Coordinates of C-alpha atoms in Angstrom, one line a residue:
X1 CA 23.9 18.8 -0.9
X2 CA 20.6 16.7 -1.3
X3 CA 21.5 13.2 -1.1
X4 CA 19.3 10.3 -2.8
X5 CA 19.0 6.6 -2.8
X6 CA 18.7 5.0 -5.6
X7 CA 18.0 1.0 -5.4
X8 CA 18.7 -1.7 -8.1
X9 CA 16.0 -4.1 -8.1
X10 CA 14.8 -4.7 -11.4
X11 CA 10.9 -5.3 -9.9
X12 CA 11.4 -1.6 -9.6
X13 CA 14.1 0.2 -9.8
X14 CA 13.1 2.9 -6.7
X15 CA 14.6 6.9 -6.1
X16 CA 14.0 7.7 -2.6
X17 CA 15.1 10.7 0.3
X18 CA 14.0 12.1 3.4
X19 CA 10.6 12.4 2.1
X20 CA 10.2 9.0 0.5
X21 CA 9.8 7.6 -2.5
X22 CA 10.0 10.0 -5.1
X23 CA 10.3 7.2 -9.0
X24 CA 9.4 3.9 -9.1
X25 CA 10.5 1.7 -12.3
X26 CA 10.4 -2.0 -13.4
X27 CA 12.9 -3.1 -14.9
X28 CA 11.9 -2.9 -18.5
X29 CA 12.3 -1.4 -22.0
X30 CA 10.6 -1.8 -25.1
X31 CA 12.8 -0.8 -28.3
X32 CA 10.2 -0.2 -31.5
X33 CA 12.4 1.7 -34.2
X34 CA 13.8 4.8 -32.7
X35 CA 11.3 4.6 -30.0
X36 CA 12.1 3.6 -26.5
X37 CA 9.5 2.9 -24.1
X38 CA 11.0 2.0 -20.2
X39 CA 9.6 0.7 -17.4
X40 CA 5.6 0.3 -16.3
X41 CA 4.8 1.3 -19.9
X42 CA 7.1 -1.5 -21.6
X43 CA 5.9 -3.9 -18.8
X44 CA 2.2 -3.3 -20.5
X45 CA 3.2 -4.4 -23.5
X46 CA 6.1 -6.6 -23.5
X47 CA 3.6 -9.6 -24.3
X48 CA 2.7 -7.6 -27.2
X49 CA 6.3 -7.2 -28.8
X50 CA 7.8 -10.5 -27.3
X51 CA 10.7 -9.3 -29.7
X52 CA 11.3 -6.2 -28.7
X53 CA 11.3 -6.4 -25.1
X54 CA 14.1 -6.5 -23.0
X55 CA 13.8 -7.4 -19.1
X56 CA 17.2 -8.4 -18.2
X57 CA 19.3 -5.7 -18.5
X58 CA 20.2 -5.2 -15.1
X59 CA 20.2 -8.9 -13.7
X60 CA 22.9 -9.6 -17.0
X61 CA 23.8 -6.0 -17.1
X62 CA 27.3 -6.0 -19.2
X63 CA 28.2 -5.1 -22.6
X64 CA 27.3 -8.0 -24.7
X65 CA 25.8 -6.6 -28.4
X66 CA 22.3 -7.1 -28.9
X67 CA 20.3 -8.0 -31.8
X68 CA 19.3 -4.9 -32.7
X69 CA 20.8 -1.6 -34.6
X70 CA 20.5 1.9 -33.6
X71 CA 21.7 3.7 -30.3
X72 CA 21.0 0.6 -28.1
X73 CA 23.8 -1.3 -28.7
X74 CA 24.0 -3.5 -25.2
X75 CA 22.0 -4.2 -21.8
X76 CA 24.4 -1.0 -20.0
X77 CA 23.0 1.4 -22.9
X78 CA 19.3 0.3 -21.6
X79 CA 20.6 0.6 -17.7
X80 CA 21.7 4.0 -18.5
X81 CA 18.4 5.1 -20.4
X82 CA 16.3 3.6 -16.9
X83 CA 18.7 5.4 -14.8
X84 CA 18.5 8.8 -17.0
X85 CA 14.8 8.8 -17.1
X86 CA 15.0 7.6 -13.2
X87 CA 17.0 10.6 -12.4
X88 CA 14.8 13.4 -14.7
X89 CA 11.5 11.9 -13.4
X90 CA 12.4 12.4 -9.5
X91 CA 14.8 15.7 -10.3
X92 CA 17.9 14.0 -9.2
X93 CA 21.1 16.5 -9.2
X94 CA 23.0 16.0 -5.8
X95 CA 24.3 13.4 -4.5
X96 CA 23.2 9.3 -5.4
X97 CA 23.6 5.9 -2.6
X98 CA 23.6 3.5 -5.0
X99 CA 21.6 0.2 -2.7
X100 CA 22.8 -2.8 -5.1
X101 CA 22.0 -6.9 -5.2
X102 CA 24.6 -8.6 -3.5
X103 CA 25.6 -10.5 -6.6
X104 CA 26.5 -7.9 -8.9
X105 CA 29.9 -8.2 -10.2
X106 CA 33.3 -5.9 -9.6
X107 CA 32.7 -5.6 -13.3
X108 CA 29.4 -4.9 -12.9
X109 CA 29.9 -2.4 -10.7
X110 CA 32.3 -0.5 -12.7
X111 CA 29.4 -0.4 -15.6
X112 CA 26.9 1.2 -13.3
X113 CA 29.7 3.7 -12.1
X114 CA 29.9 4.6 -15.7
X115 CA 26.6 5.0 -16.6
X116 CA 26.4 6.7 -13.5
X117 CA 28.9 9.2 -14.7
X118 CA 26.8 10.3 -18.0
X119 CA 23.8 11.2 -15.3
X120 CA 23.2 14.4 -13.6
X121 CA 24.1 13.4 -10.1
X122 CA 27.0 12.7 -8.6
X123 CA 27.3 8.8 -7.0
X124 CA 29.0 8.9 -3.8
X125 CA 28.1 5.1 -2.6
X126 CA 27.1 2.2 -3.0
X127 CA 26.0 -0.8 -0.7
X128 CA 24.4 -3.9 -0.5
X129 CA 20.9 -3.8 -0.5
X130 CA 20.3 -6.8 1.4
X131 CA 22.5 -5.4 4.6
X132 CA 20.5 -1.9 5.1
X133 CA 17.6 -3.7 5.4
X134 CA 19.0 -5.7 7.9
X135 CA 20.7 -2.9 9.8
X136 CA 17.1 -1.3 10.0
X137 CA 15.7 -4.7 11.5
X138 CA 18.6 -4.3 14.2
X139 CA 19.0 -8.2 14.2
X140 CA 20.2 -10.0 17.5
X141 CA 21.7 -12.9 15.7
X142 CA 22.5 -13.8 11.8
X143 CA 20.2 -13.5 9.6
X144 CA 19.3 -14.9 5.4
X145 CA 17.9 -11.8 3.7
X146 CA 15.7 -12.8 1.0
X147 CA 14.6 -10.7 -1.7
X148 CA 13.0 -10.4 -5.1
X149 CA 14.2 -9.9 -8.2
X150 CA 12.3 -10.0 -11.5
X151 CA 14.3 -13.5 -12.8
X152 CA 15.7 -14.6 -9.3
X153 CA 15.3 -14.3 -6.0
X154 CA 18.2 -14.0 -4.0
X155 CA 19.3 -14.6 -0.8
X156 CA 22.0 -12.9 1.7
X157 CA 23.2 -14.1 4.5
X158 CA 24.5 -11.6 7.2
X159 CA 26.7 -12.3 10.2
X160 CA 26.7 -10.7 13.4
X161 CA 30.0 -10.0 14.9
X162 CA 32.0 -8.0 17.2
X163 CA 29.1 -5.0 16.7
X164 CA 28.9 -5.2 13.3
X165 CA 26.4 -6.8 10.5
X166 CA 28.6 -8.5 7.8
X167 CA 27.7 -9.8 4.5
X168 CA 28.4 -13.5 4.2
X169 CA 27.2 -15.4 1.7
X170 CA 24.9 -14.3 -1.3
X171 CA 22.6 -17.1 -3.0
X172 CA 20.8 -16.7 -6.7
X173 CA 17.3 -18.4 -6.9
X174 CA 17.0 -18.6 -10.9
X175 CA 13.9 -20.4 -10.3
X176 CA 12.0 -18.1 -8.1
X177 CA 11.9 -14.7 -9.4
X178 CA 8.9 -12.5 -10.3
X179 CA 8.5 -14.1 -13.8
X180 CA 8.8 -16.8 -13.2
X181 CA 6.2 -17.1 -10.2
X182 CA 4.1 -14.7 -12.6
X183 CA 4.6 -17.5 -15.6
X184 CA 3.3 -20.2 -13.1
X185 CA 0.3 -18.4 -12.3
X186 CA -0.3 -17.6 -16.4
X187 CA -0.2 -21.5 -17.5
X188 CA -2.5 -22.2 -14.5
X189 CA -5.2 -19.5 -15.5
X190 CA -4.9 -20.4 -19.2
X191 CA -5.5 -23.7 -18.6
X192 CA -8.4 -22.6 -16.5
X193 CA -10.1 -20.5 -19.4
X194 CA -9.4 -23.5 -21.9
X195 CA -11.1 -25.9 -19.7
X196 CA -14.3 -23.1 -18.6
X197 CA -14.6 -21.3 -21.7
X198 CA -12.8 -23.1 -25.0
X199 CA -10.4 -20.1 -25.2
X200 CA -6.7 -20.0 -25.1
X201 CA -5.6 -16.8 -24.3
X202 CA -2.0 -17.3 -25.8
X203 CA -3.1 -18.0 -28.9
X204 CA -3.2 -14.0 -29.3
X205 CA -0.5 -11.5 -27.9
X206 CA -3.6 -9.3 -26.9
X207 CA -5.0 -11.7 -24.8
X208 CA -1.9 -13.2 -23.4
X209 CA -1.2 -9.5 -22.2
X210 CA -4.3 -8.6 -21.0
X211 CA -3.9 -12.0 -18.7
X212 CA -0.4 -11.0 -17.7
X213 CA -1.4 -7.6 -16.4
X214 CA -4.4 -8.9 -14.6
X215 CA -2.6 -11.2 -12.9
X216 CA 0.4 -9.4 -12.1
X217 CA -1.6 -6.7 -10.3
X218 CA -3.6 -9.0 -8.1
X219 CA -0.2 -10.5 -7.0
X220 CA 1.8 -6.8 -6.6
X221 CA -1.3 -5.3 -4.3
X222 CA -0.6 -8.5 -2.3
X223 CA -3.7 -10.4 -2.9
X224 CA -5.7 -9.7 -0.1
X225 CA -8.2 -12.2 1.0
X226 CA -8.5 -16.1 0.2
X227 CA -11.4 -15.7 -2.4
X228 CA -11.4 -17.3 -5.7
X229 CA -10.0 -14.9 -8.1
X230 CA -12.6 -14.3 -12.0
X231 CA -10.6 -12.8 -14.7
X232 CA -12.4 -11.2 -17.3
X233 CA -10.5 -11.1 -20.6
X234 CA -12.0 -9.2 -23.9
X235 CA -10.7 -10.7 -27.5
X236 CA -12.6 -10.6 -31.0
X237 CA -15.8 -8.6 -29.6
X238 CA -16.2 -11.1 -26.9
X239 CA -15.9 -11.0 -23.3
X240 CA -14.3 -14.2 -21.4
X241 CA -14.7 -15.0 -18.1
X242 CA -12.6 -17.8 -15.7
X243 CA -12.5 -18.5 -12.4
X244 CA -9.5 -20.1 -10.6
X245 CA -9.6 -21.4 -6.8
X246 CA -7.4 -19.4 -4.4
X247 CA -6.3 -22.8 -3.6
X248 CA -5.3 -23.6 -7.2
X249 CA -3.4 -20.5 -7.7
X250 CA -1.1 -21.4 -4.4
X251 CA -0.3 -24.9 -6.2
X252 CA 1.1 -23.4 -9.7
X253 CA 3.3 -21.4 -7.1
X254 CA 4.7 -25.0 -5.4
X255 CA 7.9 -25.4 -7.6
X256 CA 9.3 -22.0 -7.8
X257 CA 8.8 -22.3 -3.7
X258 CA 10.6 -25.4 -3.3
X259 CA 13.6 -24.1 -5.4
X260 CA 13.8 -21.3 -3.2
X261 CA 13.8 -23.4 0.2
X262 CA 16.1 -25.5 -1.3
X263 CA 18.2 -23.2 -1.2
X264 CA 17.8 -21.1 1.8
X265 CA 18.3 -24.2 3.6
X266 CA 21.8 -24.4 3.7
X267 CA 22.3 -20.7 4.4
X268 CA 20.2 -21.4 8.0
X269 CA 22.5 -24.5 9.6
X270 CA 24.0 -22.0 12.0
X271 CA 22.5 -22.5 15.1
X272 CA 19.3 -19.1 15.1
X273 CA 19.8 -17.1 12.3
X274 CA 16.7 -15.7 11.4
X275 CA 15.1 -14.8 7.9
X276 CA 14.5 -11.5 6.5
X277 CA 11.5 -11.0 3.6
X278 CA 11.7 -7.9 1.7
X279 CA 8.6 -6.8 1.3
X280 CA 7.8 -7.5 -2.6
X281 CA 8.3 -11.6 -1.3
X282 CA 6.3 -11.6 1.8
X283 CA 3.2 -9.6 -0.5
X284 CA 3.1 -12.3 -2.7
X285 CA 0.3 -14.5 -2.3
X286 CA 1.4 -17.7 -0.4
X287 CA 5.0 -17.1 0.3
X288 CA 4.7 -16.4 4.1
X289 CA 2.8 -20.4 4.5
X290 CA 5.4 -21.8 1.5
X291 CA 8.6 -21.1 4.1
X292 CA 6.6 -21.9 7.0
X293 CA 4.7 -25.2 5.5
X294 CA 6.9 -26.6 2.2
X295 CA 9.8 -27.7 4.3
X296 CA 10.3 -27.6 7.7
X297 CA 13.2 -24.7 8.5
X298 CA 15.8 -24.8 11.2
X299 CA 15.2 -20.7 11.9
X300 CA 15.3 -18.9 14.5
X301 CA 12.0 -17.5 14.1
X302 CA 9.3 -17.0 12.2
X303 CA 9.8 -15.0 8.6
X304 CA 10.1 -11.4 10.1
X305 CA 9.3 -8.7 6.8
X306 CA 11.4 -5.7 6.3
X307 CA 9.8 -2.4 5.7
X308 CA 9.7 -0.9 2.1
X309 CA 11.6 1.9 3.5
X310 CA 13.8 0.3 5.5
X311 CA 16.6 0.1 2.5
X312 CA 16.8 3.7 2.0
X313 CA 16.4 4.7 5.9
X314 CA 19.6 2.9 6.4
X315 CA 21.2 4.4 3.7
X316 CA 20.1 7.8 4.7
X317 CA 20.9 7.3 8.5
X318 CA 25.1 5.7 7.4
X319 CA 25.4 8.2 5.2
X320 CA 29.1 9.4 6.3
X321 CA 30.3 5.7 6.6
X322 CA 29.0 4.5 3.2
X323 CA 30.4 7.7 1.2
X324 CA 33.5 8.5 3.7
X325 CA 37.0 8.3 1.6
X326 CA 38.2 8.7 -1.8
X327 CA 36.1 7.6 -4.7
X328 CA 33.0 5.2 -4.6
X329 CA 33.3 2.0 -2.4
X330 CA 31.3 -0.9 -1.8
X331 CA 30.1 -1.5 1.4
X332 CA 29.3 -4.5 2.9
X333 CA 29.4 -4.2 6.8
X334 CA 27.9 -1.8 9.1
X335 CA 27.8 -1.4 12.4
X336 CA 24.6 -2.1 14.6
X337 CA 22.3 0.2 16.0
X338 CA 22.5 0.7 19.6
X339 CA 19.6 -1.6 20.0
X340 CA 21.0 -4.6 18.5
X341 CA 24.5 -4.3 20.1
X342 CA 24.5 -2.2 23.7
X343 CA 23.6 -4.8 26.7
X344 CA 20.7 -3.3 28.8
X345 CA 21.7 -0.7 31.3
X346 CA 20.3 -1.0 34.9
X347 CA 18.2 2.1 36.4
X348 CA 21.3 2.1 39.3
X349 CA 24.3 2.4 36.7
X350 CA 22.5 6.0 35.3
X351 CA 21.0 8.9 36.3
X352 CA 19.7 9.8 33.4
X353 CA 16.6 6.9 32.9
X354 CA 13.3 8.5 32.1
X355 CA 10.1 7.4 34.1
X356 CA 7.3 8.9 32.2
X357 CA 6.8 10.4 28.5
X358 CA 5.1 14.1 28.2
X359 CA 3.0 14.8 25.2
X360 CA 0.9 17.5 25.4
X361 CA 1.3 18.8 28.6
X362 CA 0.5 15.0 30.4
X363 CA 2.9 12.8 31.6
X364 CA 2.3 8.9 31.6
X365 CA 4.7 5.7 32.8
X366 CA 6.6 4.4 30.8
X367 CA 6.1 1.2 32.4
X368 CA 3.9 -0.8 29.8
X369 CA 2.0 2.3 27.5
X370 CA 0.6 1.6 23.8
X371 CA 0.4 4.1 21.9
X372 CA -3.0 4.1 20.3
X373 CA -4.2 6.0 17.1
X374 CA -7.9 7.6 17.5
X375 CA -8.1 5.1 20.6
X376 CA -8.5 6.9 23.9
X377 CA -7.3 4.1 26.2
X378 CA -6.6 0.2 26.2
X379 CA -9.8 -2.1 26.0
X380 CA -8.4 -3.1 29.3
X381 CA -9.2 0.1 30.5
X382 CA -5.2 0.8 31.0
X383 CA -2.8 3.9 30.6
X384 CA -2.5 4.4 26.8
X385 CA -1.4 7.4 24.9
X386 CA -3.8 8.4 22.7
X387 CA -2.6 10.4 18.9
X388 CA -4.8 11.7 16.3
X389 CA -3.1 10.3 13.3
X390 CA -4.5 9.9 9.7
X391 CA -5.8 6.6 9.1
X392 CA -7.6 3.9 11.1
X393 CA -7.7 3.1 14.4
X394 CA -4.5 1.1 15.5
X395 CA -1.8 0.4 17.6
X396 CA 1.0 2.2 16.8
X397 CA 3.4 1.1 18.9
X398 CA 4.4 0.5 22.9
X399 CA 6.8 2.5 25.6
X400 CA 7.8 -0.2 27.7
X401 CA 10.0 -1.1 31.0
X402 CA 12.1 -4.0 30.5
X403 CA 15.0 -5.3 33.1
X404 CA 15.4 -1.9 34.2
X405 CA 15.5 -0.6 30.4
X406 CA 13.2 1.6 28.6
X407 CA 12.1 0.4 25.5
X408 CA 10.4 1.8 22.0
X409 CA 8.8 -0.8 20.4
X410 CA 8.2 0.6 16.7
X411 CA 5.9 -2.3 15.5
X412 CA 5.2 -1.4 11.8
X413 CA 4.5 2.0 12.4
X414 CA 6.8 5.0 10.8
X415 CA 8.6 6.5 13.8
X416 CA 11.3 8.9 14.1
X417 CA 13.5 9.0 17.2
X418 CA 15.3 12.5 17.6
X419 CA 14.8 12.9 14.2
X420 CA 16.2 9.7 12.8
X421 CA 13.9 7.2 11.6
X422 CA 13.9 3.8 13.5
X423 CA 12.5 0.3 13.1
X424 CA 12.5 -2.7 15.9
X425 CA 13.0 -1.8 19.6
X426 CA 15.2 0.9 20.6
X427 CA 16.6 1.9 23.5
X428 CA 15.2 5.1 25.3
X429 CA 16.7 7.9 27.6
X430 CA 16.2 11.0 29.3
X431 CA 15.7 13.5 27.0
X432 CA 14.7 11.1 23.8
X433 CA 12.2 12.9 21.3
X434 CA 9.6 10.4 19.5
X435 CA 7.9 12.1 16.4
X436 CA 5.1 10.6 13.9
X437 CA 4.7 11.9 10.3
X438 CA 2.1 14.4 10.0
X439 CA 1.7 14.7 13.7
X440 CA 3.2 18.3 14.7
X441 CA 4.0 17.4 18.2
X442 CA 6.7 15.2 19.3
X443 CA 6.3 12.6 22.8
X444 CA 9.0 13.6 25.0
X445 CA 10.8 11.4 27.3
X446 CA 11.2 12.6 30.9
X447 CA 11.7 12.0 34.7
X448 CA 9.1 12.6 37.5
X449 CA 10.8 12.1 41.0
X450 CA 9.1 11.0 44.1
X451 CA 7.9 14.0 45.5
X452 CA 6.2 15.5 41.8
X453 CA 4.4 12.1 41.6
X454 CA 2.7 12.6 45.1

């Protein structure tokens, strides 16, 4: 049976399987009479309708009545609407992982069980979001996972212990969530077209939405660049223009920042745990240089960002553990990967090390070898392995020799070892299969003895 994930974050509610991402949905719903509008369509005019919008049905998901009459009666009858039109829109009808925030209730988790029972897959499991994406970055040590949410962000922090990744401790930011950083942004640009053009854009829902969208799109596509940012807004036949600093946007962002390194600190007093960004945080303008620069924090590392596909990946590759038993439990600890937890083995202890990879009918060391995209060797003038990939020129990733080990190091890259796909460095061995998507032929690990190399 197809198996999906399915992850609760209410920035966007995400279906994903072995082929990706197949729905995306933020968290919110727009009731107007009998009509019901969800997700990115209720998001574009939630300004409009302050009244009618709801966007905290899943972070207070329970069965408190609402204000309104009809068939919504509560925030689980709008859950269950996102998750029907979740399911129809990606053509769920197998099996469901459900990847949850770590601070959802047992009660909680008995709603979504329910509303999962009126939808047209069957849910199977369920575990915290916050550990798969740290069993895909194969930590060495503890590590804070910090994600966000559309009212908080929230933090998780996960143990390393006897083998396995543990969840610890779990954190809410109320401070720090997407609105909230998007509401500091909005006073900051409406001051900014008061002050350059004698218009308030709140004074007219219109307006105020047409400022919410433009800004929420800059900050979602990661606001590349350092530029100052003109907004453009159009209200009663005339056209509005602002400028705001880069500089000045960074500063509205300040307090929401601080609120969530005030709390994060605490979580990092044990002695190199290391932080883990989803990805929606470490896109947002400024929050990579806020936890490095704000306050100065006793990690082990630098901010390392987990993959947008590293949630479901994990899900996908624990499948049996997650859904093994009766009925659906939550799981919160998981086993590390072979690279995280097996010490290195020495060339003398195995016969079985590989000493070159084979792609295409040549064989190259393994000792230090990038592999390149539309590269045909190092600027160096070293070994490289050179793929024709869609895309730009890049590095891709590196084959390396380390203490007698042979390393993958995966970079940022989408690679799939013996079919599984894998983040971090992993451990290699005679016989190991390295594939790329859309590249039809696989890098094959192998040994060349003395007398073939002659």
């Amino acid at each position: 049976m197809s198996l999906t994930v399915i992850e609760i974050n209410d920035a966007a509610l995400r279906a994903v399987d072995a082929g990706g991402i197949l729905a995306s949905s933020p968290g919110f719903a727009l009731l107007q009479g009998k009509e019901l509008r969800l997700g990115a369509e209720a998001e574009a005019r939630h300004r409009l309708f302050p009244t009618n919008s709801h966007d905290k049905f899943w972070h207070e998901l329970n069965l408190a009545p609402l204000p309104v009459r009809g068939r919504i009666r509560h925030h689980a009858d709008l859950a269950y609407s996102q998750l029907l039109a979740l399911a129809n829109e990606a053509e769920i009808d197998g099996e469901v992982i459900f990847a949850i925030p770590g601070h959802f209730t047992q009660e909680q988790l008995g709603l979504l069980l329910g509303i999962a029972g009126q939808c047209p897959f069957q849910a199977t499991g369920m575990i915290d979001s916050a550990l798969a994406a740290a069993i895909s970055a194969a930590p060495a040590a503890d590590v804070v996972h910090v994600s966000l949410h559309l009212h908080q962000v929230l933090l998780t922090r996960i143990l390393i212990r006897d083998g396995e990744a543990v969840v610890d401790n779990v954190a809410q930011v109320p401070l720090a969530g997407r609105q909230q950083l998007l509401d500091a942004l909005m006073r900051v640009a409406n001051d900014a077209f008061i002050r350059q053009c004698r218009f308030n854009p709140q004074h007219e829902a219109a307006s105020e939405q047409q400022l919410y969208s433009l800004l929420a799109d800059w900050a979602d596509a990661g606001a590349a660049g350092e530029g100052d940012l003109a907004l453009e807004l159009k209200a009663g036949g005339m056209t509005h223009t602002a400028k705001l600093p880069f500089d000045q946007l960074l500063a509205a962002l300040r307090k929401p920042f601080r609120a969530l390194l005030a709390s994060l600190g605490p979580l990092l007093e044990t002695p190199d745990t290391g932080i883990l960004l989803d990805h929606r945080l470490a896109h947002w303008p400024g929050a990579l240089a806020a936890l490095s620069s704000l306050t100065p924090l006793d990690a082990a590392a630098p901010p390392r960002t987990a993959r947008p596909e590293a949630v479901a990946e994990a899900c996908l590759r624990h499948r049996e553990r997650i859904t093994a038993g009766e009925g659906v439990r939550r799981i919160r600890s998981l086993p590390l990967a072979e690279s995280a937890s097996a010490p290195a083995r020495p060339q003398a202890e195995t016969n079985s090390a590989p000493t070159h990879v084979l792609f295409r009918n040549r064989a190259l060391p393994v000792d230090d070898l990038p592999l390149l995209n539309h590269a045909p060797s190092q600027p160096n003038g070293g070994a490289a392995l050179a793929l024709e990939l869609p895309g730009p020129a890049a590095t891709l990733g590196r084959i390396m020799l380390r203490q007698s080990q042979v390393l993958l190091d995966c970079g940022d890259s989408e690679i799939r070892l013996n079919d599984a796909p894998v983040s971090g460095r992993q451990p290699l061995k005679l016989g190991d299969r390295i594939g790329f998507p859309a590249l039809a032929d696989e890098l094959l690990l192998i040994e060349v003895s003395d007398g073939q190399r002659a």
